[in-house]
XYZ file of C-alpha atoms in Angstrom:
430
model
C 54.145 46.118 66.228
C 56.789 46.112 64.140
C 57.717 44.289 60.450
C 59.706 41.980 62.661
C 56.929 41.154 65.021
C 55.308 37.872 64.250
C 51.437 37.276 65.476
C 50.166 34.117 65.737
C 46.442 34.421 64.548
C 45.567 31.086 66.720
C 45.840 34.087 69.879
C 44.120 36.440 68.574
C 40.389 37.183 70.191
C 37.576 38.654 67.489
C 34.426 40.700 69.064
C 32.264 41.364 65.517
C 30.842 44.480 66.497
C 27.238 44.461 64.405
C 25.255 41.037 64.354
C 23.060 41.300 61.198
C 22.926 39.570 58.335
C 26.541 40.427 58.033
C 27.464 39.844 61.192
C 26.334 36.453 62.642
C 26.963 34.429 60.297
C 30.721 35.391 60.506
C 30.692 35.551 64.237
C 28.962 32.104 63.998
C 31.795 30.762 61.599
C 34.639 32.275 63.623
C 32.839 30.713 66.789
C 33.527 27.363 65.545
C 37.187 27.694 65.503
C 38.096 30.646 68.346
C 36.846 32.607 71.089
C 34.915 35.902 69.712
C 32.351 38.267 71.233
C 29.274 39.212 69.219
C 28.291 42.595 70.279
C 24.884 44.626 69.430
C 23.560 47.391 70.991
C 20.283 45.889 70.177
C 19.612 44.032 73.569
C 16.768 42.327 72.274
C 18.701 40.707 69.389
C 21.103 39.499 72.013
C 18.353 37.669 73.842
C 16.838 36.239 71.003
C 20.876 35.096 69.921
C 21.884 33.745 73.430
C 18.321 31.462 72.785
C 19.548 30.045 70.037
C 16.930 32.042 68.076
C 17.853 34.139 64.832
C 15.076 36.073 63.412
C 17.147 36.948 60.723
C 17.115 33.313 59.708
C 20.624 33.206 58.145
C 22.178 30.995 61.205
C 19.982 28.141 62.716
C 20.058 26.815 66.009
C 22.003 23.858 65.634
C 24.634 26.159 63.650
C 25.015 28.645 67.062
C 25.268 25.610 69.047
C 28.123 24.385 67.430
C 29.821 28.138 67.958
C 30.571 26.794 71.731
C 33.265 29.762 71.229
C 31.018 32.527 70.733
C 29.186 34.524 73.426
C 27.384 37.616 72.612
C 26.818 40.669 74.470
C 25.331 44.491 74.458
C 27.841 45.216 77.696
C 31.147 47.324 75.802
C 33.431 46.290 78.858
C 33.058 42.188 77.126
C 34.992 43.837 74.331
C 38.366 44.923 76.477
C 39.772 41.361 76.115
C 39.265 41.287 72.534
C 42.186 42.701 70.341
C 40.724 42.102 67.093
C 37.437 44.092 66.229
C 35.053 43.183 63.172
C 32.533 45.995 62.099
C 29.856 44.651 60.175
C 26.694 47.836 60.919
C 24.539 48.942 58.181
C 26.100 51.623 55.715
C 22.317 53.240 54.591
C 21.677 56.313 52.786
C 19.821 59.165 54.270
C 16.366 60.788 52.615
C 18.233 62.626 50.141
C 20.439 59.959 48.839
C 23.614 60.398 50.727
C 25.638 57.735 52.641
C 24.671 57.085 56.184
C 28.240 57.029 58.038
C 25.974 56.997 61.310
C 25.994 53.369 62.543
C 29.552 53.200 61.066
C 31.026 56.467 63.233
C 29.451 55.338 66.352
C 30.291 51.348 66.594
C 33.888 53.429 65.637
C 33.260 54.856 68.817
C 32.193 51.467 70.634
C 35.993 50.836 69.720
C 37.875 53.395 70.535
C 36.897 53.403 74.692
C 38.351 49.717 74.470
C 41.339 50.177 72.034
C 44.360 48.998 73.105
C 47.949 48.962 71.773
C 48.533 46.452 69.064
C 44.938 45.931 68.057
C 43.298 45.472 64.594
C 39.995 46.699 63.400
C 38.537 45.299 60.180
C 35.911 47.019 58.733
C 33.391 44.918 56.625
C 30.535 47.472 55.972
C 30.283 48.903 52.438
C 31.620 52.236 52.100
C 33.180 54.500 49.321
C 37.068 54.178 48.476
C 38.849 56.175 51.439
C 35.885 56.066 54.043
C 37.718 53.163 56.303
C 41.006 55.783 56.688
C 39.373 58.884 56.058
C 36.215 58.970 58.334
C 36.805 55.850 60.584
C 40.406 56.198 61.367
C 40.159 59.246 63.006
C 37.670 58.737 64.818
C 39.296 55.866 66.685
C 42.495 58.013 66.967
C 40.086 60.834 68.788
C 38.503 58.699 71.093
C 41.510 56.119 72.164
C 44.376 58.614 71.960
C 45.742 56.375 70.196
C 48.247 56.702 66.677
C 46.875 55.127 63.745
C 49.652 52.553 62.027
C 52.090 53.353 64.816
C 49.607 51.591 67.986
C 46.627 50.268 66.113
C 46.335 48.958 62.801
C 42.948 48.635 60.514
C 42.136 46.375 57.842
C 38.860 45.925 55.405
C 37.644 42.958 53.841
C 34.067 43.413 52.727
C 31.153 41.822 53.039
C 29.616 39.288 50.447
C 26.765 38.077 52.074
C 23.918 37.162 50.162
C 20.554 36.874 52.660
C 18.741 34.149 52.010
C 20.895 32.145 49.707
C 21.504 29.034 51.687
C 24.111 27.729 48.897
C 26.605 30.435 48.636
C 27.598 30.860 52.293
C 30.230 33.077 54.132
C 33.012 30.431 54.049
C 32.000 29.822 50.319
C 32.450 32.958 48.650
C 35.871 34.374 48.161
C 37.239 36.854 50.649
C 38.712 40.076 49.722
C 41.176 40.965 52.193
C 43.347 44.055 52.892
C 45.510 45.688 55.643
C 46.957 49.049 56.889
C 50.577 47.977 56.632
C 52.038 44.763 54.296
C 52.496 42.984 57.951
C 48.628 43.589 58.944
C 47.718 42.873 55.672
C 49.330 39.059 55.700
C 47.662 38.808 59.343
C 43.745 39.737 58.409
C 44.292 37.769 55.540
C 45.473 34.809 57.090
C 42.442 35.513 59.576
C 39.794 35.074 57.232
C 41.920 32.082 55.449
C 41.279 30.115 58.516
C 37.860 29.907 57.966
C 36.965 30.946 54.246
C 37.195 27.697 52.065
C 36.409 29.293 48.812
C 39.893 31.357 49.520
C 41.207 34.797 49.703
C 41.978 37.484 47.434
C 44.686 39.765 49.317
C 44.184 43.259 47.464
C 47.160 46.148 47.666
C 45.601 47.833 49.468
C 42.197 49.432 51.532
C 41.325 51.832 48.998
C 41.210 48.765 46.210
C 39.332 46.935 48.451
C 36.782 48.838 49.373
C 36.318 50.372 45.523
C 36.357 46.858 44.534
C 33.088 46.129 47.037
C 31.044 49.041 45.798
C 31.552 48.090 42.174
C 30.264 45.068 42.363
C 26.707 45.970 43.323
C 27.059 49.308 41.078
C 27.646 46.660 38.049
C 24.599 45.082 38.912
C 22.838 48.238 39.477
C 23.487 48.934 36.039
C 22.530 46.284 34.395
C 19.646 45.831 35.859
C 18.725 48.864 34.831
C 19.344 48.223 31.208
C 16.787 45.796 31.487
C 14.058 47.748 33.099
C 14.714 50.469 30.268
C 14.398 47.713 27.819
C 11.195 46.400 29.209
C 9.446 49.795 29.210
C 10.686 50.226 25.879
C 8.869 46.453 24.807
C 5.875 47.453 26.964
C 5.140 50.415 24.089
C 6.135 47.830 21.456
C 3.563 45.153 22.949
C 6.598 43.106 22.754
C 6.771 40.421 26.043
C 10.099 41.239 27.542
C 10.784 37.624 29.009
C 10.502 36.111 25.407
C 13.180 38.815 24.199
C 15.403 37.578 26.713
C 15.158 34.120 26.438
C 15.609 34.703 23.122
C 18.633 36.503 23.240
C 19.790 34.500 25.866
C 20.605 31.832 23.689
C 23.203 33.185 23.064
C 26.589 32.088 25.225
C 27.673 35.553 26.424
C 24.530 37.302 27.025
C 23.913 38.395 30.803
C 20.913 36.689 32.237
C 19.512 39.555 34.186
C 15.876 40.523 34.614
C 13.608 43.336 34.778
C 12.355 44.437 38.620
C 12.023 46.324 41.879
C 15.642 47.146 43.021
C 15.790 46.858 46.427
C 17.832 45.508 49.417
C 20.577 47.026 51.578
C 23.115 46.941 48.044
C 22.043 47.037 44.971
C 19.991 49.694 45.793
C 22.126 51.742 48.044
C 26.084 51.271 47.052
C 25.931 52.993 43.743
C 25.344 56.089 45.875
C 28.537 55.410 48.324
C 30.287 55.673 45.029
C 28.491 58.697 43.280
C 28.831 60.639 46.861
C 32.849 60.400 46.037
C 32.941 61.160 42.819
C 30.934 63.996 43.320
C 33.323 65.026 46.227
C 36.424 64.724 44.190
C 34.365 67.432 40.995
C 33.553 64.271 38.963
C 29.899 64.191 38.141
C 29.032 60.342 36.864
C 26.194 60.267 34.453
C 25.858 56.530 33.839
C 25.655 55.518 37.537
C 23.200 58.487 38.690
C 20.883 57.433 35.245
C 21.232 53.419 36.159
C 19.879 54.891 39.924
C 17.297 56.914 38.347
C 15.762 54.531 36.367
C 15.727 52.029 38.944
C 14.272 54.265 41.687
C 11.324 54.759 39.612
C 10.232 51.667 38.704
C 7.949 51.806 41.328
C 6.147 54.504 39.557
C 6.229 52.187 36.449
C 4.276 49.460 37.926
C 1.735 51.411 39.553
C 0.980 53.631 36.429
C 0.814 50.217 34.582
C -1.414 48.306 37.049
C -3.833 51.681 36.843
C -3.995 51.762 33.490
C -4.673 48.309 32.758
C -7.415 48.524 35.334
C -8.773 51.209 33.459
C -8.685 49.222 30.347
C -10.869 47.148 32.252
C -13.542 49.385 32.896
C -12.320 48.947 36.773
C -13.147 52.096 39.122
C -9.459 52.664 40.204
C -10.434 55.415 42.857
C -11.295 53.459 46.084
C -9.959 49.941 44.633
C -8.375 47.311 46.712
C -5.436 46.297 45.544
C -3.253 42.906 47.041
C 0.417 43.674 47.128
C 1.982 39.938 48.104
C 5.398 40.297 48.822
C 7.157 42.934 51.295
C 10.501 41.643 51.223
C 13.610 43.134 48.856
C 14.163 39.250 47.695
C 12.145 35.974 47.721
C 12.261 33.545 50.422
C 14.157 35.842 53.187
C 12.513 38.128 55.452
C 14.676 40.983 54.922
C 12.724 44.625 54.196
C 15.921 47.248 54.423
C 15.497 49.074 51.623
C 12.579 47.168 50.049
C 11.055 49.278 46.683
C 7.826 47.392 46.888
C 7.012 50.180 49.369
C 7.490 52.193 46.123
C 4.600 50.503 44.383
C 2.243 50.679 47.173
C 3.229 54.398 48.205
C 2.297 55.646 44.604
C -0.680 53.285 44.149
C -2.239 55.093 47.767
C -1.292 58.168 45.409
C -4.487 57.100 43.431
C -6.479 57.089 46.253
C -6.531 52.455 45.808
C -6.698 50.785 48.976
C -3.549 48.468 49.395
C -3.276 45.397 51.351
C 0.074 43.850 51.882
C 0.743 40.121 52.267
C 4.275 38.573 52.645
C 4.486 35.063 54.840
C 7.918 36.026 55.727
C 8.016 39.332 57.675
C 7.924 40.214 60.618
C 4.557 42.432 60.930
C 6.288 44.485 64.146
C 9.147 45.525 61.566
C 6.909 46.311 58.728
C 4.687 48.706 61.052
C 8.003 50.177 62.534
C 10.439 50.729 59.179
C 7.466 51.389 56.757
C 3.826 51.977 58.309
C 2.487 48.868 57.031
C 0.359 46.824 58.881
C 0.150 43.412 56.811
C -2.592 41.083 56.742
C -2.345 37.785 57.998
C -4.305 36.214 55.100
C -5.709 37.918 51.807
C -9.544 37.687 51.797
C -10.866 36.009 48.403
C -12.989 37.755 46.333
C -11.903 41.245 47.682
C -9.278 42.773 45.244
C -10.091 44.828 42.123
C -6.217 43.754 41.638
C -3.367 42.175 42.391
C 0.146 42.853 42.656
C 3.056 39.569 42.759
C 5.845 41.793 43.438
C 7.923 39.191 45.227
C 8.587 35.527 43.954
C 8.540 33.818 47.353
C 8.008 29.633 47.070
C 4.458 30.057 49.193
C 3.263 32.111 46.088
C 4.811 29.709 43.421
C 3.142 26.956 45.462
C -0.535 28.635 46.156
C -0.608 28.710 42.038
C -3.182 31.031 39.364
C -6.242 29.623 40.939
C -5.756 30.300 44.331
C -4.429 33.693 43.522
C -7.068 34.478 41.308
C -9.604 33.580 44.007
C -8.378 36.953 46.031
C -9.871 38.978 43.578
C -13.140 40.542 41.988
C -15.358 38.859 39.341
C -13.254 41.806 37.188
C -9.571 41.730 38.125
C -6.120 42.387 36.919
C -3.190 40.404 38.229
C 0.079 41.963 37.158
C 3.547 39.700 37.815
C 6.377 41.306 38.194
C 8.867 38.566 38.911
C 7.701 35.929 36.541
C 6.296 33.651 39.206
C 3.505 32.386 36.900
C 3.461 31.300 33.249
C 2.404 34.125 30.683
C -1.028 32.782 30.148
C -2.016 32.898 33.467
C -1.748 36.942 34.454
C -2.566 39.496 32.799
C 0.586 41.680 33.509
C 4.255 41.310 33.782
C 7.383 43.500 33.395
């Protein structure tokens, strides 16, 4: 391809390697308009998809029926027609912190056996500046033989998908956009301008992109954290956090956030793409690692507090049951990647409590598989020497103080942590 060489993004064919909640929905969008391949190695997902079934929940039926252009497939040879590739796989972090270039190096892989001259991968997943050229590059270079910017060209637009959010959608939230050469750059962009509504925002280049992506959940991150530090420091000041913020909310350029469990597949885990290159490069960032540090405890926090109030109580905390309801990082979604509530009921087992966990939205398989918990299908009333609301989904707003009352003891403590219920009506919240 050369600067010369026009493409006419009407003939190009997508495969969006990855079909998550990143990855369907754009498939799904793309589907509408142009023949792509969604490919997973999960073959299960793949059944569920080709059903019309998304257990993910961001894409309903009617939605993948009107894709009539998208077909989906585990088989790698459905992707040797398709000469632009979308990679939208998880970016985790391991056990000790560090990014996860796993699923990102091996759908890299998927690629390269099917890479052909003149083709265009676009990575979506959230990395750290240099990771799309510096660790996914070359790894299509190895295994198509291939010469990067001279046969194949890469792009990276990422992701802003926010699960569960059913008003900001993937052609409703501006598209960053970015390219390997200026020529590439005009052609991903006018790829994603096809479908995105909201509009594009063509950066200079990948590096900007992909630092721009991982500080938008680090600036989140941080604030958040602000917030939990304030709220511990109101807790010893017997000061209720919510009213402070309303308060100073009054004013017009005060941030609305709120104290909580930090969880999910970005807020939680991006801030750690970023402090993994900084490191790399001898720059050691205290504000981002103390944001992280505060946040990854607050698990601890709300355990230590539930205890103690029990104890307050005169409740026996060794051998208490305790009702955790709410699994899932967010309300109303059934995503658990990354999930802190585990958090609380990890360190409550620590004091030897008996936790039961109740969440309407998960998927109890998933739970058993990515955590070790086994939810119940229904809380039993009268059972719990305390209770935990650690996720605001609408069943919970809906069931009310009463009926969550009923769950527990004559002597109980019910401790909110996302403000589902009025003040007066637990006896807890952040």
């Amino acid at each position: 391809m050369t600067n010369n060489t026009k493409i006419n993004i009407d003939s190009l064919t997508i495969a969006v390697i990855g079909l998550g909640y990143v990855g369907l929905p754009l498939a799904a969008e793309f589907g509408k308009h142009r023949k792509v391949v969604g490919f997973d190695i999960n073959e299960r997902r793949i059944g569920e998809l080709s059903a019309g079934i998304d257990a993910t929940l961001e894409v309903s039926s009617k939605e993948l029926v009107e894709s009539s252009q998208l077909s989906f497939s585990s088989d790698i040879e459905t992707l040797r027609g398709c000469n632009v590739f979308i990679v939208t796989v998880p970016t985790p972090i391991d056990e000790y912190k560090r990014p996860d270039l796993t699923p990102l190096i091996k759908a890299s892989e998927t690629i390269g056996k099917v890479l052909k001259a003149g083709d265009i991968v676009i990575y979506e997943s959230t990395v750290y500046p240099g990771a799309t050229e510096e660790d996914c590059v070359p790894v299509l270079e190895r295994v198509s033989g291939l010469k990067y910017n001279q046969d194949f060209y890469a792009g990276y637009s990422p992701e802003r998908i926010n699960p569960g959010d059913k008003e900001h959608r993937v052609t409703t939230i501006k598209k960053v956009t970015s390219g390997s050469t200026s020529e590439i750059a005009d052609i991903v962009d006018a790829l994603y301008s096809s479908i995105i509504t909201a509009g594009t925002h063509k950066a200079s280049s990948i590096k900007v992109a992909e630092a721009a992506k991982v500080i938008e959940n680090t600036q989140r991150d941080l604030n958040i954290a602000l917030i939990n530090e304030l709220s511990m420091i109101f807790k010893r000041l017997e000061i209720d956090t919510l009213e402070v913020l309303e308060a100073a909310g009054t004013k017009w350029n005060f941030l609305p956030f709120r104290p909580g469990l930090v969880g999910g597949h970005c807020i939680g885990v991006d801030p750690y793409y970023l402090t993994h290159k900084a490191q790399a490069i001898g720059y050691h960032p205290e504000v981002i690692l103390s944001g992280r540090r505060i946040n990854d405890g607050m698990g601890r926090f709300v355990a230590s507090e539930l205890v103690k109030e029990m104890l307050r109580r005169g409740i026996q905390v060794s051998g208490a049951r305790i009702l955790v309801m709410g699994l899932t990082f967010k309300e109303n979604c059934p995503d658990i990647r990354n999930t802190r509530v585990v958090d609380v009921v990890n360190e409550l087992q620590d004091y030897n409590v008996s936790v039961d966990v109740y969440d309407p939205w998960i998927d109890a398989e998933e739970s058993k598989r990515e955590y070790g918990i086994a939810p119940c299908a229904t809380p039993k009333k009268g059972a719990y020497d305390g209770m935990v609301l650690a996720v605001a989904h609408n069943q919970f707003r809906e069931m009310g103080p009463s009926v969550i009352r009923s769950f527990g003891k004559e002597k109980h403590v019910l401790y909110d942590l996302k403000y589902t219920l009025s003040r007066e009506d637990v006896d807890l919240r952040l």
